[in-house]
Short mmCIF file of C-alpha atoms in Angstrom, two decimals:
data_model
loop_
_atom_site.label_atom_id
_atom_site.label_comp_id
_atom_site.label_asym_id
_atom_site.label_seq_id
_atom_site.Cartn_x
_atom_site.Cartn_y
_atom_site.Cartn_z
CA MET W 1 -48.00 0.08 5.37
CA ILE W 2 -46.74 -0.91 8.80
CA LEU W 3 -43.69 -3.18 8.89
CA PRO W 4 -43.27 -5.99 11.41
CA GLY W 5 -40.75 -5.32 14.23
CA LYS W 6 -37.69 -7.00 12.68
CA ALA W 7 -38.32 -5.56 9.21
CA TRP W 8 -38.64 -2.06 10.69
CA LEU W 9 -35.35 -2.52 12.54
CA ALA W 10 -33.65 -3.63 9.31
CA VAL W 11 -34.92 -0.53 7.48
CA VAL W 12 -33.65 1.73 10.28
CA ILE W 13 -30.23 0.06 10.21
CA VAL W 14 -29.96 0.32 6.40
CA LEU W 15 -31.01 3.97 6.46
CA GLY W 16 -28.45 4.57 9.19
CA PHE W 17 -25.69 3.11 7.01
CA ILE W 18 -26.83 5.12 4.00
CA GLY W 19 -26.52 8.30 6.07
CA ALA W 20 -23.20 7.27 7.64
CA PRO W 21 -20.88 8.22 4.77
CA SER W 22 -22.05 11.84 4.77
CA ALA W 23 -21.69 12.01 8.54
CA LEU W 24 -18.21 10.49 8.21
CA ALA W 25 -17.32 13.00 5.50
CA ASP W 26 -18.43 15.83 7.77
CA THR W 27 -16.20 14.44 10.54
CA ARG W 28 -13.25 14.25 8.17
CA GLU W 29 -13.79 17.81 7.02
CA SER W 30 -13.97 19.14 10.56
CA ALA W 31 -10.91 17.08 11.50
CA SER W 32 -8.99 18.34 8.46
CA GLY W 33 -7.44 20.92 10.75
CA SER W 34 -6.85 24.59 10.62
CA GLY W 35 -4.48 26.22 8.22
CA GLN W 36 -2.45 27.26 11.27
CA GLU W 37 -1.77 23.61 12.26
CA ARG W 38 -0.88 22.65 8.70
CA THR W 39 1.48 25.63 8.52
CA ALA W 40 3.18 24.56 11.76
CA ILE W 41 3.62 21.00 10.45
CA LEU W 42 5.03 22.23 7.13
CA LYS W 43 7.38 24.56 9.00
CA MET W 44 8.72 21.64 11.04
CA LEU W 45 9.19 19.48 7.92
CA ASN W 46 10.89 22.34 6.05
CA ALA W 47 13.23 22.86 9.02
CA GLN W 48 14.17 19.19 8.75
CA VAL W 49 15.02 19.58 5.06
CA THR W 50 17.08 22.71 5.76
CA ALA W 51 19.00 21.03 8.58
CA TRP W 52 19.68 17.95 6.43
CA ASN W 53 20.92 20.07 3.53
CA HIS W 54 23.34 21.82 5.92
CA GLY W 55 24.67 18.46 7.16
CA GLU W 56 23.07 18.90 10.60
CA LEU W 57 21.62 15.54 11.55
CA GLU W 58 20.77 16.64 15.09
CA GLY W 59 18.81 19.57 13.60
CA PHE W 60 17.04 17.14 11.27
CA MET W 61 16.23 14.93 14.26
CA ALA W 62 14.66 17.89 16.09
CA GLY W 63 11.49 17.06 14.14
CA TYR W 64 11.30 13.67 15.83
CA TRP W 65 9.88 12.91 19.26
CA HIS W 66 12.89 12.71 21.59
CA SER W 67 11.74 9.49 23.24
CA PRO W 68 12.69 5.83 23.44
CA GLU W 69 9.14 5.18 22.16
CA LEU W 70 9.81 6.75 18.75
CA THR W 71 9.51 4.15 15.99
CA PHE W 72 11.19 4.23 12.59
CA PHE W 73 10.53 1.58 9.94
CA SER W 74 12.66 1.54 6.80
CA ASN W 75 12.17 -1.24 4.29
CA ASP W 76 12.67 -4.34 6.47
CA ASN W 77 14.43 -2.59 9.39
CA GLU W 78 12.71 -1.48 12.59
CA THR W 79 14.37 1.07 14.89
CA HIS W 80 13.09 2.12 18.29
CA GLY W 81 14.06 5.33 20.07
CA TRP W 82 15.30 8.79 19.15
CA GLN W 83 18.96 8.05 19.88
CA GLU W 84 18.87 4.78 17.96
CA THR W 85 17.26 6.55 14.98
CA LEU W 86 19.97 9.24 15.06
CA GLU W 87 22.67 6.55 15.14
CA ARG W 88 21.05 4.80 12.18
CA TYR W 89 21.09 8.04 10.18
CA LYS W 90 24.72 8.73 11.16
CA LYS W 91 25.82 5.28 10.08
CA ARG W 92 23.98 5.46 6.78
CA TYR W 93 24.67 9.08 5.81
CA GLN W 94 27.66 10.30 7.82
CA GLY W 95 29.76 7.16 8.12
CA GLU W 96 33.11 6.86 6.39
CA GLY W 97 32.72 7.28 2.67
CA ARG W 98 29.11 8.45 3.08
CA ALA W 99 27.49 11.75 2.19
CA MET W 100 24.15 13.26 3.13
CA GLY W 101 23.26 14.78 -0.25
CA LYS W 102 20.47 17.28 -0.93
CA LEU W 103 17.05 16.33 0.45
CA ASP W 104 13.63 17.31 -0.88
CA PHE W 105 10.15 16.32 0.31
CA LEU W 106 7.56 16.13 -2.47
CA ASP W 107 3.80 15.60 -2.79
CA LEU W 108 3.10 16.13 0.90
CA ARG W 109 -0.41 15.23 2.01
CA ILE W 110 -1.40 16.16 5.54
CA GLU W 111 -4.49 14.61 7.07
CA MET W 112 -5.44 15.78 10.53
CA LEU W 113 -6.63 12.94 12.75
CA GLY W 114 -7.66 15.28 15.53
CA ALA W 115 -6.42 18.36 17.34
CA LYS W 116 -3.22 16.64 18.48
CA ALA W 117 -2.54 13.99 15.82
CA THR W 118 -1.88 14.00 12.11
CA PHE W 119 -0.90 11.66 9.33
CA VAL W 120 1.54 12.86 6.64
CA ARG W 121 2.31 11.05 3.40
CA GLY W 122 4.83 12.08 0.82
CA LYS W 123 7.88 11.30 -1.23
CA TRP W 124 11.51 11.94 -0.44
CA HIS W 125 14.26 12.60 -2.94
CA LEU W 126 17.96 12.66 -2.14
CA LYS W 127 20.43 13.95 -4.72
CA MET W 128 23.86 12.59 -3.80
CA PRO W 129 27.11 14.48 -4.51
CA ASP W 130 28.13 11.78 -7.01
CA GLY W 131 24.95 12.51 -9.02
CA LYS W 132 23.08 9.42 -7.85
CA ASP W 133 19.38 9.90 -7.08
CA LEU W 134 17.82 8.10 -4.15
CA GLN W 135 14.07 8.29 -3.66
CA GLY W 136 11.14 6.73 -1.93
CA MET W 137 7.93 7.27 -0.05
CA PHE W 138 7.12 7.91 3.59
CA THR W 139 4.25 7.87 6.03
CA LEU W 140 4.56 9.88 9.23
CA VAL W 141 2.42 9.96 12.34
CA LEU W 142 2.81 13.22 14.27
CA ARG W 143 1.60 14.27 17.70
CA LYS W 144 1.28 17.78 19.03
CA PHE W 145 3.01 18.16 22.38
CA PRO W 146 2.19 21.06 24.75
CA GLN W 147 5.81 22.27 25.05
CA ASP W 148 7.41 21.03 21.82
CA GLY W 149 4.67 21.38 19.20
CA TRP W 150 4.40 18.87 16.35
CA LYS W 151 6.80 15.91 16.47
CA ILE W 152 7.10 12.74 14.42
CA VAL W 153 6.30 9.75 16.65
CA HIS W 154 6.39 7.16 13.85
CA ASP W 155 8.16 7.19 10.48
CA HIS W 156 7.72 4.47 7.88
CA SER W 157 9.99 5.17 4.91
CA SER W 158 10.79 3.02 1.93
CA GLY W 159 12.86 3.41 -1.18
CA THR W 160 16.33 3.11 -2.57
#
């Protein structure tokens, strides 16, 4: 049976969409990244946790892109720039009567978006010296820079 021109085009389009998910899945698998890149990202995130737990905010901030274009969203607050983000952390966790506590990252999920970009989701938990538990979720966008390696260019964190 030979289909008229428009019907044939419709069949080709439908068949193209049916095949698209598997092609997309193949793209995602190939973009999932090498173990080496994931290891480098985890190393950077672990270094942040270590620095935080030693009270070294500047060391924690070493994981962030040192640029005025860095963005940090927390609940309903939006901060732009590395220095501004550092000042926000200092005010919240090192200001008078404040403590940094013990930080943990949990349930990390790394999804490579390409050779030089990744998306990280996870949970954060902060055990304060007074026994109070703070926790929440975060989404990070990271870029790989030629000289500096993986850096957070956008952080969207929420929680208590």
